[in-house]
């Protein structure tokens, strides 16, 4: 038997509610209203369904009645109810918003005050959705602590080892204490093992620079490139690309920033690739080189990732033609390309992040289906796609980044509304929650992760103004902050961290 909810308490509403819109059984404001067969007495579906399990008559007019003879409430009733302003379901958890009753379900799915359970093993604390990431990463006593400063750890361990050595020397001079000396030697061995692990890949994320390329500023397609140095908090102009490009895609491969496809200044769609060499030590004198490989189609609005010397190309458009292809382009001679698989539907303006040999494709859309909330996982090794649980809301033209086991969706557009929403989608649990919103509404922005920060650049605001502003989300402080603006305003740009 279906489960229904009972009526809404009147004190949740912004104004007094007429008795006509209250259930005669629970005396609350109608939820999912239905009527008796002939006299249109109104009830919550849950209330009358429960009543009819014991009494097969209308409680108002005593007419014979059963679940199957209930009628939907008149449209005028449902329309008026849907426009009533009501507190969020989570108002007792801190949400102060009043929303139209018709939008309540959608709001509650996205509400930052919805309950969320800590995923750290043994904790399972119920916290507000907006606080979940901070709790799991910073507050939870059962959290896994990751190393973000191995240099400091080495210094601490060096001091500890020196102290252990001195203690051993003192014990050698004293009689007995064999058990303590053994324990100290074991501690020294443990420290040495940790030191070896740090020397072989246990280190911090050393990326400290961002390179952003191309885009469009009002009517001008850009070939300009600039680099942000996080340590200096400054932008530096680099050598321009060989082609002007917007709606292109970029990856880092073999210490190169490879940019593919996009529109050029003549509004022709490109299939070419070019690379900025030696991005780890890039300078204003570094130049761009054309790559002999080509995309399988002239493409814009696509996403790319490198896997085993191949550029994996996902979705995108060519003028009015949208693709569902997942293709492979070899980045080494003979630079061949082939189609690997097809997604469940054609898409462009989507986001994509790589998790080992799995690509997670989020949002996007096409002319037929509109803006999408779908999430698709493509397994490169198995060459197969599967649909995962959807996002909290449909979105395209957003930026995405990977954070641990999550895809973070930043800004974008939902049915012509430019967003500053930020949501986080856990690939393992297929669950989402909201993070604090960005300072500015942005679509067609670009973003990267540097250390424990997400850096979001440029895009278009709600008035279609091209932005040069830059903002960052710091996970340790759990806040958004402004960073120095780029030299040029740019939307539809592409970027990498290095």
Coordinates of C-alpha atoms in Angstrom, one line a residue, residues 88-387:
X88 CA 10.9 24.9 4.5
X89 CA 10.6 21.4 6.0
X90 CA 13.9 22.0 7.7
X91 CA 13.1 25.3 9.4
X92 CA 13.8 23.7 12.8
X93 CA 17.3 22.9 11.5
X94 CA 17.9 26.6 10.6
X95 CA 16.4 27.3 7.2
X96 CA 14.6 30.6 7.3
X97 CA 13.2 30.5 3.7
X98 CA 9.5 30.7 2.8
X99 CA 8.8 29.0 -0.6
X100 CA 5.7 28.4 -2.6
X101 CA 4.0 25.2 -1.6
X102 CA 4.3 24.0 -5.2
X103 CA 8.1 24.4 -5.0
X104 CA 8.6 22.9 -1.6
X105 CA 9.7 19.5 -2.7
X106 CA 12.3 20.9 -5.1
X107 CA 13.6 23.3 -2.4
X108 CA 13.9 20.6 0.2
X109 CA 15.9 18.4 -2.2
X110 CA 18.4 21.3 -2.5
X111 CA 18.2 22.8 1.0
X112 CA 21.5 23.3 2.7
X113 CA 19.8 22.5 6.0
X114 CA 18.5 19.0 5.0
X115 CA 19.9 16.2 7.2
X116 CA 23.0 14.5 6.0
X117 CA 24.8 11.6 7.7
X118 CA 28.6 11.6 8.2
X119 CA 30.2 8.9 6.1
X120 CA 33.2 8.4 8.4
X121 CA 33.2 4.8 9.7
X122 CA 31.8 4.7 13.2
X123 CA 30.4 8.3 13.3
X124 CA 27.1 8.5 11.4
X125 CA 26.3 11.8 13.0
X126 CA 23.3 13.7 11.6
X127 CA 24.4 17.2 10.4
X128 CA 23.1 19.9 8.1
X129 CA 23.9 19.2 4.5
X130 CA 25.8 22.4 4.2
X131 CA 28.0 21.4 7.1
X132 CA 28.7 17.8 6.0
X133 CA 31.9 18.4 4.1
X134 CA 33.4 20.5 6.9
X135 CA 32.4 18.0 9.5
X136 CA 33.8 15.0 7.6
X137 CA 37.0 16.8 6.8
X138 CA 37.7 19.0 9.7
X139 CA 35.5 18.3 12.8
X140 CA 34.8 14.5 12.9
X141 CA 36.9 12.7 15.4
X142 CA 36.7 9.6 13.3
X143 CA 37.8 11.3 10.0
X144 CA 40.8 10.1 8.0
X145 CA 43.5 12.8 8.2
X146 CA 45.5 13.3 5.0
X147 CA 49.0 14.7 4.7
X148 CA 49.1 18.1 3.1
X149 CA 52.5 19.2 4.3
X150 CA 55.1 16.5 4.1
X151 CA 58.0 18.9 4.5
X152 CA 56.7 19.9 7.9
X153 CA 56.1 16.2 8.8
X154 CA 59.6 15.3 7.8
X155 CA 60.9 18.1 10.0
X156 CA 58.8 16.9 12.9
X157 CA 59.9 13.3 12.4
X158 CA 63.6 14.4 12.1
X159 CA 63.3 16.0 15.5
X160 CA 61.6 12.9 17.0
X161 CA 64.3 10.6 15.6
X162 CA 67.0 12.9 17.1
X163 CA 65.2 12.8 20.4
X164 CA 65.0 9.0 20.2
X165 CA 68.7 8.7 19.5
X166 CA 69.6 10.9 22.5
X167 CA 67.3 8.8 24.7
X168 CA 69.0 5.6 23.5
X169 CA 72.4 7.0 24.2
X170 CA 71.3 7.9 27.7
X171 CA 69.9 4.4 28.2
X172 CA 73.1 2.8 27.0
X173 CA 74.9 4.5 29.7
X174 CA 72.5 3.1 32.3
X175 CA 72.1 -0.5 33.5
X176 CA 69.0 -2.5 32.6
X177 CA 66.2 -0.8 30.8
X178 CA 66.3 -3.4 28.0
X179 CA 62.6 -3.4 27.4
X180 CA 62.5 0.3 27.1
X181 CA 65.4 0.3 24.7
X182 CA 63.6 -2.3 22.5
X183 CA 60.5 -0.1 22.4
X184 CA 62.5 2.9 21.4
X185 CA 64.2 0.9 18.5
X186 CA 60.8 -0.1 17.3
X187 CA 59.6 3.5 17.3
X188 CA 62.7 4.5 15.3
X189 CA 61.9 1.8 12.7
X190 CA 58.3 3.0 12.4
X191 CA 59.5 6.6 11.8
X192 CA 62.0 5.4 9.2
X193 CA 59.2 3.5 7.3
X194 CA 57.0 6.6 7.3
X195 CA 59.9 8.7 6.0
X196 CA 60.4 6.3 3.1
X197 CA 56.7 6.4 2.2
X198 CA 56.8 10.2 2.1
X199 CA 59.8 10.1 -0.2
X200 CA 57.9 7.8 -2.6
X201 CA 54.7 9.6 -3.4
X202 CA 53.0 10.3 -0.1
X203 CA 53.5 14.0 -0.6
X204 CA 51.2 17.0 -0.9
X205 CA 49.6 18.4 -4.0
X206 CA 52.4 20.6 -5.4
X207 CA 50.3 22.4 -8.0
X208 CA 50.5 26.1 -7.4
X209 CA 49.7 27.6 -10.8
X210 CA 46.7 27.9 -13.0
X211 CA 46.8 28.5 -16.8
X212 CA 43.7 29.8 -18.5
X213 CA 43.5 30.0 -22.3
X214 CA 41.2 31.5 -24.9
X215 CA 37.5 32.2 -24.4
X216 CA 35.4 35.1 -25.7
X217 CA 35.1 38.7 -24.5
X218 CA 31.9 40.3 -25.8
X219 CA 32.4 39.9 -29.6
X220 CA 36.1 39.0 -29.6
X221 CA 37.3 35.5 -29.7
X222 CA 40.5 35.3 -27.6
X223 CA 43.9 33.6 -28.3
X224 CA 45.4 35.1 -25.1
X225 CA 46.7 33.0 -22.3
X226 CA 47.5 33.9 -18.7
X227 CA 48.9 32.2 -15.6
X228 CA 48.0 32.7 -12.0
X229 CA 50.7 32.0 -9.4
X230 CA 49.1 31.2 -6.1
X231 CA 52.2 31.9 -4.1
X232 CA 52.6 35.4 -5.6
X233 CA 48.8 36.1 -6.0
X234 CA 49.5 37.5 -9.4
X235 CA 48.5 36.9 -13.0
X236 CA 51.1 36.9 -15.8
X237 CA 50.4 37.0 -19.6
X238 CA 51.8 34.1 -21.6
X239 CA 52.3 33.6 -25.3
X240 CA 49.0 33.5 -27.2
X241 CA 47.7 30.3 -28.7
X242 CA 48.2 29.7 -32.5
X243 CA 44.4 29.7 -32.9
X244 CA 41.7 31.9 -31.3
X245 CA 39.4 29.5 -29.5
X246 CA 36.4 29.4 -27.2
X247 CA 34.4 26.4 -26.0
X248 CA 37.5 24.4 -26.3
X249 CA 38.8 21.7 -23.9
X250 CA 42.2 21.4 -22.1
X251 CA 44.2 18.6 -20.4
X252 CA 47.7 18.2 -19.1
X253 CA 49.7 15.4 -20.7
X254 CA 53.5 14.7 -20.6
X255 CA 54.0 18.2 -19.1
X256 CA 52.0 19.8 -21.9
X257 CA 48.8 21.8 -21.8
X258 CA 46.8 20.4 -24.7
X259 CA 43.9 22.5 -26.0
X260 CA 41.5 20.9 -28.5
X261 CA 38.6 22.1 -30.7
X262 CA 36.4 25.0 -30.0
X263 CA 35.2 27.9 -32.1
X264 CA 37.7 30.2 -33.9
X265 CA 37.4 33.9 -34.7
X266 CA 35.4 33.2 -37.9
X267 CA 33.0 31.1 -35.8
X268 CA 34.2 28.0 -37.6
X269 CA 34.3 24.9 -35.4
X270 CA 37.8 23.4 -35.0
X271 CA 39.1 19.9 -34.8
X272 CA 42.8 20.9 -34.3
X273 CA 45.0 20.4 -31.2
X274 CA 47.8 22.6 -29.9
X275 CA 50.1 22.3 -26.9
X276 CA 52.0 24.6 -24.5
X277 CA 55.2 22.7 -23.6
X278 CA 56.8 22.3 -20.2
X279 CA 54.0 23.7 -18.1
X280 CA 55.8 22.9 -14.9
X281 CA 58.3 25.6 -15.7
X282 CA 56.2 27.7 -18.1
X283 CA 57.3 31.3 -18.7
X284 CA 56.2 34.3 -20.8
X285 CA 58.5 33.0 -23.5
X286 CA 57.0 29.5 -23.7
X287 CA 55.4 29.0 -27.1
X288 CA 52.5 26.9 -28.5
X289 CA 53.1 24.0 -31.0
X290 CA 50.5 22.4 -33.2
X291 CA 49.9 18.7 -32.7
X292 CA 49.4 16.5 -35.8
X293 CA 46.4 14.7 -34.2
X294 CA 42.8 15.8 -34.9
X295 CA 39.5 15.4 -33.1
X296 CA 37.1 12.9 -34.8
X297 CA 34.8 15.8 -35.5
X298 CA 35.0 19.6 -35.5
X299 CA 33.8 20.1 -31.9
X300 CA 33.0 22.6 -29.3
X301 CA 31.4 22.1 -25.8
X302 CA 33.1 18.7 -25.5
X303 CA 35.2 17.3 -22.6
X304 CA 38.5 15.5 -22.7
X305 CA 40.8 13.4 -20.6
X306 CA 44.0 11.5 -21.2
X307 CA 44.2 7.8 -20.8
X308 CA 47.2 5.6 -21.9
X309 CA 48.5 8.2 -24.4
X310 CA 45.1 8.7 -25.9
X311 CA 42.8 11.7 -25.7
X312 CA 39.3 10.5 -24.7
X313 CA 36.8 12.9 -26.2
X314 CA 33.2 13.0 -24.8
X315 CA 30.2 14.6 -26.4
X316 CA 30.2 18.1 -27.9
X317 CA 28.6 19.9 -30.8
X318 CA 29.4 20.8 -34.4
X319 CA 27.1 23.7 -35.3
X320 CA 23.6 22.3 -34.7
X321 CA 24.7 18.6 -34.5
X322 CA 25.1 17.3 -31.0
X323 CA 27.1 14.1 -30.4
X324 CA 26.7 11.1 -28.0
X325 CA 30.1 9.7 -29.0
X326 CA 32.9 8.8 -26.7
X327 CA 36.0 8.7 -29.0
X328 CA 39.7 8.1 -28.7
X329 CA 42.5 10.1 -30.3
X330 CA 46.0 8.9 -30.2
X331 CA 48.5 11.5 -29.0
X332 CA 51.5 9.5 -30.5
X333 CA 52.1 8.5 -34.1
X334 CA 50.2 7.6 -36.2
X335 CA 47.7 9.8 -34.4
X336 CA 44.7 7.7 -35.2
X337 CA 41.2 8.1 -33.9
X338 CA 38.1 5.9 -33.4
X339 CA 34.7 5.8 -31.7
X340 CA 34.7 3.8 -28.5
X341 CA 31.1 3.9 -27.3
X342 CA 27.9 6.0 -27.2
X343 CA 26.3 7.7 -24.3
X344 CA 22.6 7.2 -23.5
X345 CA 21.9 10.5 -25.1
X346 CA 23.6 13.3 -27.1
X347 CA 25.1 16.1 -24.9
X348 CA 27.2 19.2 -24.9
X349 CA 28.0 21.9 -22.3
X350 CA 28.4 19.1 -19.7
X351 CA 31.0 18.5 -17.1
X352 CA 33.3 15.5 -16.7
X353 CA 35.8 14.2 -14.2
X354 CA 38.1 11.2 -14.2
X355 CA 38.3 8.7 -11.4
X356 CA 41.1 6.2 -12.3
X357 CA 39.7 4.4 -15.3
X358 CA 36.1 5.7 -15.0
X359 CA 34.8 9.0 -16.4
X360 CA 31.8 10.6 -14.7
X361 CA 29.8 12.8 -17.1
X362 CA 27.3 15.2 -15.5
X363 CA 24.6 17.6 -16.7
X364 CA 24.7 19.2 -20.1
X365 CA 21.9 19.0 -22.6
X366 CA 20.8 19.2 -26.2
X367 CA 18.1 20.8 -28.2
X368 CA 15.7 17.9 -28.0
X369 CA 15.8 17.1 -24.2
X370 CA 16.8 20.5 -22.8
X371 CA 18.9 20.9 -19.7
X372 CA 19.9 17.6 -18.1
X373 CA 20.4 16.3 -14.6
X374 CA 21.8 13.0 -15.7
X375 CA 25.0 11.4 -14.5
X376 CA 26.7 8.8 -16.7
X377 CA 29.7 6.7 -15.8
X378 CA 31.9 5.4 -18.6
X379 CA 34.3 2.7 -17.7
X380 CA 37.3 3.0 -20.1
X381 CA 38.7 -0.5 -19.4
X382 CA 35.3 -2.2 -19.9
X383 CA 34.2 0.2 -22.6
X384 CA 30.7 0.5 -21.2
X385 CA 28.4 3.2 -19.9
X386 CA 25.9 3.1 -17.0
X387 CA 23.5 5.7 -15.7

